[in-house]
């Protein structure tokens, strides 16, 4: 099974509440769904390098504490590496992939 995707859930703390950055995707395969930040691993990249690139491309954010949290697979045909990170601050950039929004963790 080839695992060619990654996803990261970026959190921040605001007024004693934890928020998670979500992306409302414009493109398939997850069009019109909220999801974390991520994408395909490009040839020649390590998994960590790919995750760092995807975060920067899709959000413009710098993160800290990026850590591998596991692997999600589906139907023994594919999967994705799952990461978590914390926002270091700064503004979000426009994203070609869809709408970025900070959501309450409980959301």
Tab-separated table of N, CA, C and O in Angstrom:
chain	number	residue	atom	x	y	z
A	1	UNK	N	0.846	-1.186	0.000
A	1	UNK	CA	0.000	0.000	0.000
A	1	UNK	C	0.885	1.241	0.000
A	1	UNK	O	1.803	1.357	0.792
A	2	UNK	N	0.604	2.153	-0.908
A	2	UNK	CA	1.338	3.413	-0.975
A	2	UNK	C	0.628	4.472	-0.143
A	2	UNK	O	-0.580	4.682	-0.299
A	3	UNK	N	1.388	5.113	0.720
A	3	UNK	CA	0.849	6.234	1.483
A	3	UNK	C	1.482	7.485	0.900
A	3	UNK	O	2.686	7.699	1.033
A	4	UNK	N	0.671	8.282	0.184
A	4	UNK	CA	1.214	9.423	-0.553
A	4	UNK	C	0.660	10.763	-0.080
A	4	UNK	O	0.956	11.785	-0.669
A	5	UNK	N	-0.140	10.769	0.977
A	5	UNK	CA	-0.747	12.004	1.474
A	5	UNK	C	-0.320	12.284	2.912
A	5	UNK	O	0.104	11.385	3.634
A	6	UNK	N	-0.485	13.557	3.297
A	6	UNK	CA	-0.263	13.950	4.684
A	6	UNK	C	-1.341	14.947	5.088
A	6	UNK	O	-1.999	15.543	4.238
A	7	UNK	N	-1.529	15.089	6.390
A	7	UNK	CA	-2.496	16.052	6.921
A	7	UNK	C	-1.999	16.519	8.279
A	7	UNK	O	-1.398	15.749	9.026
A	8	UNK	N	-2.220	17.803	8.570
A	8	UNK	CA	-1.797	18.360	9.851
A	8	UNK	C	-2.954	19.142	10.463
A	8	UNK	O	-3.647	19.889	9.767
A	9	UNK	N	-3.129	18.959	11.759
A	9	UNK	CA	-4.108	19.728	12.514
A	9	UNK	C	-3.327	20.731	13.362
A	9	UNK	O	-2.604	20.348	14.277
A	10	UNK	N	-3.464	22.005	12.996
A	10	UNK	CA	-2.737	23.093	13.645
A	10	UNK	C	-3.661	23.734	14.673
A	10	UNK	O	-4.804	24.076	14.362
A	11	UNK	N	-3.160	23.893	15.888
A	11	UNK	CA	-3.968	24.482	16.953
A	11	UNK	C	-3.352	25.788	17.442
A	11	UNK	O	-2.171	26.059	17.214
A	12	UNK	N	-4.180	26.570	18.109
A	12	UNK	CA	-3.722	27.783	18.798
A	12	UNK	C	-4.614	27.980	20.004
A	12	UNK	O	-5.734	27.467	20.067
A	13	UNK	N	-4.117	28.741	20.969
A	13	UNK	CA	-4.902	29.043	22.169
A	13	UNK	C	-5.275	30.522	22.131
A	13	UNK	O	-4.424	31.388	21.988
A	14	UNK	N	-6.565	30.794	22.246
A	14	UNK	CA	-7.095	32.151	22.264
A	14	UNK	C	-8.054	32.278	23.440
A	14	UNK	O	-9.029	31.523	23.522
A	15	UNK	N	-7.779	33.219	24.338
A	15	UNK	CA	-8.653	33.465	25.493
A	15	UNK	C	-9.033	32.174	26.203
A	15	UNK	O	-10.210	31.886	26.421
A	16	UNK	N	-8.038	31.375	26.534
A	16	UNK	CA	-8.228	30.101	27.242
A	16	UNK	C	-9.048	29.072	26.464
A	16	UNK	O	-9.560	28.119	27.034
A	17	UNK	N	-9.215	29.283	25.172
A	17	UNK	CA	-9.922	28.313	24.337
A	17	UNK	C	-8.981	27.840	23.237
A	17	UNK	O	-8.273	28.628	22.624
A	18	UNK	N	-8.982	26.542	22.991
A	18	UNK	CA	-8.149	25.985	21.928
A	18	UNK	C	-8.951	25.999	20.632
A	18	UNK	O	-10.124	25.631	20.601
A	19	UNK	N	-8.297	26.462	19.566
A	19	UNK	CA	-8.897	26.471	18.243
A	19	UNK	C	-8.044	25.622	17.304
A	19	UNK	O	-6.841	25.484	17.509
A	20	UNK	N	-8.681	25.090	16.283
A	20	UNK	CA	-7.977	24.290	15.281
A	20	UNK	C	-8.222	24.924	13.910
A	20	UNK	O	-9.334	25.368	13.614
A	21	UNK	N	-7.169	25.002	13.111
A	21	UNK	CA	-7.271	25.580	11.777
A	21	UNK	C	-7.840	24.540	10.817
A	21	UNK	O	-7.310	23.437	10.700
A	22	UNK	N	-8.928	24.908	10.151
A	22	UNK	CA	-9.582	24.008	9.210
A	22	UNK	C	-9.649	24.661	7.831
A	22	UNK	O	-9.645	25.883	7.711
A	23	UNK	N	-9.723	23.809	6.821
A	23	UNK	CA	-9.772	24.259	5.432
A	23	UNK	C	-11.029	23.690	4.775
A	23	UNK	O	-11.227	22.476	4.753
A	24	UNK	N	-11.882	24.575	4.257
A	24	UNK	CA	-13.062	24.161	3.509
A	24	UNK	C	-12.637	24.021	2.051
A	24	UNK	O	-12.441	25.012	1.353
A	25	UNK	N	-12.454	22.801	1.626
A	25	UNK	CA	-11.815	22.520	0.344
A	25	UNK	C	-12.697	22.827	-0.860
A	25	UNK	O	-13.878	22.518	-0.881
A	26	UNK	N	-12.045	23.446	-1.882
A	26	UNK	CA	-12.693	23.752	-3.154
A	26	UNK	C	-12.461	22.666	-4.193
A	26	UNK	O	-13.124	22.629	-5.208
A	27	UNK	N	-11.444	21.839	-3.958
A	27	UNK	CA	-11.026	20.861	-4.962
A	27	UNK	C	-11.317	19.440	-4.500
A	27	UNK	O	-11.349	19.151	-3.314
A	28	UNK	N	-11.504	18.550	-5.479
A	28	UNK	CA	-11.657	17.130	-5.186
A	28	UNK	C	-10.334	16.584	-4.676
A	28	UNK	O	-9.294	17.166	-4.961
A	29	UNK	N	-10.284	15.542	-3.902
A	29	UNK	CA	-11.378	14.627	-3.639
A	29	UNK	C	-12.244	15.016	-2.438
A	29	UNK	O	-13.268	14.387	-2.204
A	30	UNK	N	-11.887	16.018	-1.684
A	30	UNK	CA	-12.665	16.392	-0.496
A	30	UNK	C	-13.378	17.724	-0.667
A	30	UNK	O	-13.531	18.492	0.282
A	31	UNK	N	-13.833	17.980	-1.872
A	31	UNK	CA	-14.517	19.221	-2.184
A	31	UNK	C	-15.737	19.408	-1.290
A	31	UNK	O	-16.481	18.464	-1.029
A	32	UNK	N	-15.913	20.650	-0.808
A	32	UNK	CA	-17.035	21.041	0.051
A	32	UNK	C	-17.032	20.348	1.412
A	32	UNK	O	-18.089	20.154	2.015
A	33	UNK	N	-15.847	19.982	1.883
A	33	UNK	CA	-15.704	19.383	3.214
A	33	UNK	C	-14.630	20.136	3.979
A	33	UNK	O	-13.651	20.600	3.414
A	34	UNK	N	-14.821	20.244	5.287
A	34	UNK	CA	-13.808	20.816	6.166
A	34	UNK	C	-12.771	19.738	6.449
A	34	UNK	O	-13.124	18.586	6.676
A	35	UNK	N	-11.499	20.127	6.450
A	35	UNK	CA	-10.423	19.170	6.685
A	35	UNK	C	-9.214	19.908	7.241
A	35	UNK	O	-9.185	21.133	7.282
A	36	UNK	N	-8.212	19.150	7.618
A	36	UNK	CA	-6.957	19.742	8.063
A	36	UNK	C	-6.134	20.212	6.867
A	36	UNK	O	-6.579	20.179	5.723
A	37	UNK	N	-4.919	20.615	7.147
A	37	UNK	CA	-4.007	21.128	6.131
A	37	UNK	C	-3.148	19.977	5.617
A	37	UNK	O	-2.591	19.224	6.407
A	38	UNK	N	-3.009	19.860	4.305
A	38	UNK	CA	-2.164	18.782	3.798
A	38	UNK	C	-2.292	18.575	2.314
A	38	UNK	O	-2.905	19.363	1.606
A	39	UNK	N	-1.703	17.478	1.853
A	39	UNK	CA	-1.742	17.185	0.432
A	39	UNK	C	-0.862	16.003	0.085
A	39	UNK	O	-0.572	15.154	0.925
A	40	UNK	N	-0.391	16.002	-1.151
A	40	UNK	CA	0.434	14.903	-1.658
A	40	UNK	C	1.905	15.122	-1.319
A	40	UNK	O	2.408	16.242	-1.351
A	41	UNK	N	2.574	14.031	-1.053
A	41	UNK	CA	4.024	14.043	-0.847
A	41	UNK	C	4.671	14.021	-2.224
A	41	UNK	O	4.356	13.158	-3.048
A	42	UNK	N	5.552	14.979	-2.493
A	42	UNK	CA	6.198	15.065	-3.797
A	42	UNK	C	7.461	14.214	-3.845
A	42	UNK	O	8.100	13.963	-2.812
A	43	UNK	N	7.785	13.777	-5.042
A	43	UNK	CA	8.963	12.942	-5.245
A	43	UNK	C	10.209	13.655	-4.701
A	43	UNK	O	10.412	14.838	-4.942
A	44	UNK	N	11.015	12.912	-3.940
A	44	UNK	CA	12.251	13.448	-3.383
A	44	UNK	C	12.099	14.096	-2.018
A	44	UNK	O	13.087	14.447	-1.393
A	45	UNK	N	10.867	14.278	-1.544
A	45	UNK	CA	10.636	14.881	-0.227
A	45	UNK	C	10.571	13.804	0.845
A	45	UNK	O	10.059	12.715	0.600
A	46	UNK	N	11.039	14.159	2.038
A	46	UNK	CA	10.744	13.310	3.189
A	46	UNK	C	9.301	13.633	3.603
A	46	UNK	O	8.728	14.646	3.178
A	47	UNK	N	8.733	12.813	4.456
A	47	UNK	CA	7.368	13.051	4.922
A	47	UNK	C	7.302	14.373	5.681
A	47	UNK	O	6.388	15.179	5.478
A	48	UNK	N	8.290	14.628	6.554
A	48	UNK	CA	8.306	15.887	7.318
A	48	UNK	C	8.461	17.097	6.390
A	48	UNK	O	7.792	18.118	6.578
A	49	UNK	N	9.356	17.010	5.415
A	49	UNK	CA	9.552	18.121	4.472
A	49	UNK	C	8.263	18.422	3.723
A	49	UNK	O	7.904	19.581	3.521
A	50	UNK	N	7.569	17.378	3.322
A	50	UNK	CA	6.308	17.553	2.612
A	50	UNK	C	5.279	18.259	3.487
A	50	UNK	O	4.581	19.167	3.028
A	51	UNK	N	5.193	17.858	4.749
A	51	UNK	CA	4.217	18.463	5.653
A	51	UNK	C	4.545	19.933	5.869
A	51	UNK	O	3.654	20.789	5.836
A	52	UNK	N	5.821	20.253	6.073
A	52	UNK	CA	6.228	21.646	6.255
A	52	UNK	C	5.890	22.482	5.018
A	52	UNK	O	5.410	23.609	5.135
A	53	UNK	N	6.118	21.929	3.832
A	53	UNK	CA	5.820	22.640	2.579
A	53	UNK	C	4.318	22.882	2.456
A	53	UNK	O	3.883	23.994	2.139
A	54	UNK	N	3.517	21.855	2.704
A	54	UNK	CA	2.065	22.000	2.592
A	54	UNK	C	1.527	23.061	3.557
A	54	UNK	O	0.672	23.864	3.186
A	55	UNK	N	2.022	23.067	4.780
A	55	UNK	CA	1.575	24.069	5.762
A	55	UNK	C	1.881	25.470	5.258
A	55	UNK	O	1.025	26.355	5.283
A	56	UNK	N	3.106	25.693	4.795
A	56	UNK	CA	3.495	27.013	4.317
A	56	UNK	C	2.700	27.408	3.074
A	56	UNK	O	2.189	28.530	2.984
A	57	UNK	N	2.552	26.494	2.111
A	57	UNK	CA	1.822	26.804	0.877
A	57	UNK	C	0.357	27.121	1.141
A	57	UNK	O	-0.198	28.045	0.553
A	58	UNK	N	-0.283	26.360	2.001
A	58	UNK	CA	-1.721	26.504	2.198
A	58	UNK	C	-2.108	27.560	3.220
A	58	UNK	O	-3.230	28.055	3.188
A	59	UNK	N	-1.190	27.900	4.144
A	59	UNK	CA	-1.574	28.830	5.220
A	59	UNK	C	-0.672	30.053	5.345
A	59	UNK	O	-1.103	31.069	5.867
A	60	UNK	N	0.588	29.927	4.951
A	60	UNK	CA	1.559	30.995	5.177
A	60	UNK	C	2.059	31.040	6.610
A	60	UNK	O	2.868	31.888	6.967
A	61	UNK	N	1.592	30.117	7.456
A	61	UNK	CA	1.954	30.118	8.875
A	61	UNK	C	3.279	29.419	9.138
A	61	UNK	O	3.659	28.500	8.419
A	62	UNK	N	3.914	29.857	10.198
A	62	UNK	CA	5.034	29.126	10.766
A	62	UNK	C	4.479	28.406	11.986
A	62	UNK	O	3.685	28.967	12.737
A	63	UNK	N	4.876	27.155	12.151
A	63	UNK	CA	4.361	26.364	13.262
A	63	UNK	C	5.515	25.871	14.121
A	63	UNK	O	6.669	25.886	13.710
A	64	UNK	N	5.176	25.436	15.319
A	64	UNK	CA	6.169	24.840	16.218
A	64	UNK	C	5.615	23.509	16.718
A	64	UNK	O	4.410	23.273	16.693
A	65	UNK	N	6.503	22.682	17.163
A	65	UNK	CA	6.104	21.424	17.768
A	65	UNK	C	5.429	20.462	16.812
A	65	UNK	O	4.607	19.651	17.235
A	66	UNK	N	5.761	20.547	15.511
A	66	UNK	CA	5.144	19.622	14.563
A	66	UNK	C	5.552	18.204	14.929
A	66	UNK	O	6.725	17.907	15.064
A	67	UNK	N	4.551	17.342	15.119
A	67	UNK	CA	4.860	15.967	15.514
A	67	UNK	C	3.975	14.972	14.777
A	67	UNK	O	2.793	15.217	14.558
A	68	UNK	N	4.586	13.866	14.415
A	68	UNK	CA	3.884	12.779	13.761
A	68	UNK	C	2.968	12.110	14.772
A	68	UNK	O	3.379	11.802	15.886
A	69	UNK	N	1.697	11.888	14.403
A	69	UNK	CA	0.728	11.323	15.338
A	69	UNK	C	0.187	9.961	14.914
A	69	UNK	O	-0.443	9.283	15.701
A	70	UNK	N	0.398	9.562	13.647
A	70	UNK	CA	-0.081	8.257	13.219
A	70	UNK	C	-0.348	8.206	11.731
A	70	UNK	O	-0.038	9.136	10.990
A	71	UNK	N	-0.947	7.096	11.308
A	71	UNK	CA	-1.288	6.880	9.903
A	71	UNK	C	-2.750	6.482	9.826
A	71	UNK	O	-3.226	5.651	10.592
A	72	UNK	N	-3.468	7.102	8.891
A	72	UNK	CA	-4.845	6.729	8.598
A	72	UNK	C	-4.825	6.022	7.248
A	72	UNK	O	-4.220	6.509	6.302
A	73	UNK	N	-5.486	4.861	7.170
A	73	UNK	CA	-5.565	4.140	5.902
A	73	UNK	C	-7.019	3.917	5.524
A	73	UNK	O	-7.906	3.964	6.377
A	74	UNK	N	-7.242	3.680	4.243
A	74	UNK	CA	-8.590	3.383	3.782
A	74	UNK	C	-8.565	2.230	2.789
A	74	UNK	O	-7.786	2.205	1.860
A	75	UNK	N	-9.395	1.256	3.053
A	75	UNK	CA	-9.617	0.114	2.162
A	75	UNK	C	-8.341	-0.545	1.649
A	75	UNK	O	-8.313	-1.065	0.543
A	76	UNK	N	-7.297	-0.493	2.416
A	76	UNK	CA	-6.011	-1.087	2.042
A	76	UNK	C	-5.508	-0.615	0.679
A	76	UNK	O	-4.747	-1.299	0.004
A	77	UNK	N	-5.953	0.583	0.257
A	77	UNK	CA	-5.532	1.114	-1.037
A	77	UNK	C	-4.733	2.399	-0.918
A	77	UNK	O	-4.164	2.864	-1.892
A	78	UNK	N	-4.705	2.994	0.231
A	78	UNK	CA	-3.988	4.249	0.396
A	78	UNK	C	-4.077	4.733	1.817
A	78	UNK	O	-4.657	4.078	2.684
A	79	UNK	N	-3.492	5.901	2.041
A	79	UNK	CA	-3.530	6.445	3.383
A	79	UNK	C	-2.850	7.792	3.470
A	79	UNK	O	-2.434	8.367	2.466
A	80	UNK	N	-2.747	8.283	4.703
A	80	UNK	CA	-2.076	9.561	4.942
A	80	UNK	C	-1.401	9.554	6.305
A	80	UNK	O	-1.858	8.898	7.236
A	81	UNK	N	-0.302	10.292	6.350
A	81	UNK	CA	0.425	10.510	7.598
A	81	UNK	C	-0.236	11.677	8.310
A	81	UNK	O	-0.520	12.703	7.698
A	82	UNK	N	-0.479	11.529	9.600
A	82	UNK	CA	-1.179	12.548	10.378
A	82	UNK	C	-0.197	13.248	11.322
A	82	UNK	O	0.575	12.590	12.028
A	83	UNK	N	-0.256	14.587	11.320
A	83	UNK	CA	0.598	15.422	12.158
A	83	UNK	C	-0.254	16.370	12.986
A	83	UNK	O	-1.407	16.639	12.668
A	84	UNK	N	0.386	16.914	14.006
A	84	UNK	CA	-0.202	17.986	14.815
A	84	UNK	C	0.883	19.033	15.025
A	84	UNK	O	2.063	18.691	15.122
A	85	UNK	N	0.488	20.294	15.069
A	85	UNK	CA	1.439	21.388	15.289
A	85	UNK	C	0.715	22.544	15.962
A	85	UNK	O	-0.514	22.570	16.020
A	86	UNK	N	1.495	23.497	16.468
A	86	UNK	CA	0.937	24.691	17.101
A	86	UNK	C	1.325	25.922	16.290
A	86	UNK	O	2.450	26.030	15.814
A	87	UNK	N	0.375	26.832	16.169
A	87	UNK	CA	0.591	28.092	15.459
A	87	UNK	C	1.565	28.957	16.245
A	87	UNK	O	1.451	29.085	17.460
A	88	UNK	N	2.525	29.560	15.541
A	88	UNK	CA	3.460	30.492	16.181
A	88	UNK	C	2.957	31.924	16.138
A	88	UNK	O	3.593	32.823	16.653
A	89	UNK	N	1.842	32.153	15.497
A	89	UNK	CA	1.306	33.506	15.363
A	89	UNK	C	1.506	34.010	13.945
A	89	UNK	O	2.183	33.407	13.135
A	90	UNK	N	0.869	35.112	13.646
A	90	UNK	CA	0.946	35.662	12.300
A	90	UNK	C	-0.369	35.474	11.580
A	90	UNK	O	-1.246	34.733	12.024
A	91	UNK	N	-0.474	36.151	10.459
A	91	UNK	CA	-1.717	36.087	9.703
A	91	UNK	C	-1.738	34.954	8.700
A	91	UNK	O	-0.697	34.481	8.261
A	92	UNK	N	-2.934	34.541	8.374
A	92	UNK	CA	-3.107	33.511	7.358
A	92	UNK	C	-2.986	34.131	5.978
A	92	UNK	O	-3.438	35.250	5.751
A	93	UNK	N	-2.410	33.401	5.047
A	93	UNK	CA	-2.368	33.868	3.665
A	93	UNK	C	-3.573	33.293	2.923
A	93	UNK	O	-4.220	32.362	3.384
A	94	UNK	N	-3.865	33.855	1.752
A	94	UNK	CA	-4.939	33.315	0.919
A	94	UNK	C	-4.547	31.914	0.470
A	94	UNK	O	-3.379	31.630	0.244
A	95	UNK	N	-5.525	31.053	0.347
A	95	UNK	CA	-5.263	29.666	0.004
A	95	UNK	C	-6.026	29.272	-1.258
A	95	UNK	O	-7.249	29.410	-1.314
A	96	UNK	N	-5.304	28.778	-2.274
A	96	UNK	CA	-5.926	28.323	-3.517
A	96	UNK	C	-6.801	27.094	-3.301
A	96	UNK	O	-7.673	26.801	-4.108
A	97	UNK	N	-6.541	26.360	-2.220
A	97	UNK	CA	-7.251	25.107	-1.969
A	97	UNK	C	-8.656	25.320	-1.407
A	97	UNK	O	-9.494	24.441	-1.504
A	98	UNK	N	-8.890	26.492	-0.784
A	98	UNK	CA	-10.199	26.746	-0.194
A	98	UNK	C	-10.145	27.803	0.888
A	98	UNK	O	-9.188	28.559	0.989
A	99	UNK	N	-11.179	27.843	1.731
A	99	UNK	CA	-11.314	28.838	2.796
A	99	UNK	C	-10.703	28.317	4.095
A	99	UNK	O	-11.052	27.228	4.556
A	100	UNK	N	-9.798	29.108	4.684
A	100	UNK	CA	-9.204	28.775	5.975
A	100	UNK	C	-9.994	29.448	7.088
A	100	UNK	O	-10.395	30.609	6.961
A	101	UNK	N	-10.194	28.724	8.188
A	101	UNK	CA	-10.912	29.308	9.334
A	101	UNK	C	-10.477	28.616	10.613
A	101	UNK	O	-10.311	27.399	10.646
A	102	UNK	N	-10.292	29.433	11.670
A	102	UNK	CA	-10.020	28.885	13.003
A	102	UNK	C	-11.364	28.486	13.605
A	102	UNK	O	-12.290	29.284	13.688
A	103	UNK	N	-11.483	27.241	14.036
A	103	UNK	CA	-12.715	26.717	14.618
A	103	UNK	C	-12.452	26.320	16.074
A	103	UNK	O	-11.382	25.800	16.382
A	104	UNK	N	-13.436	26.522	16.959
A	104	UNK	CA	-13.274	26.054	18.342
A	104	UNK	C	-12.998	24.550	18.329
A	104	UNK	O	-13.587	23.808	17.534
A	105	UNK	N	-12.123	24.103	19.211
A	105	UNK	CA	-11.739	22.698	19.261
A	105	UNK	C	-12.961	21.789	19.378
A	105	UNK	O	-13.025	20.731	18.772
A	106	UNK	N	-13.943	22.216	20.142
A	106	UNK	CA	-15.155	21.426	20.328
A	106	UNK	C	-16.007	21.337	19.070
A	106	UNK	O	-16.866	20.471	18.947
A	107	UNK	N	-15.783	22.229	18.120
A	107	UNK	CA	-16.542	22.253	16.871
A	107	UNK	C	-16.383	20.944	16.163
A	107	UNK	O	-17.260	20.342	15.640
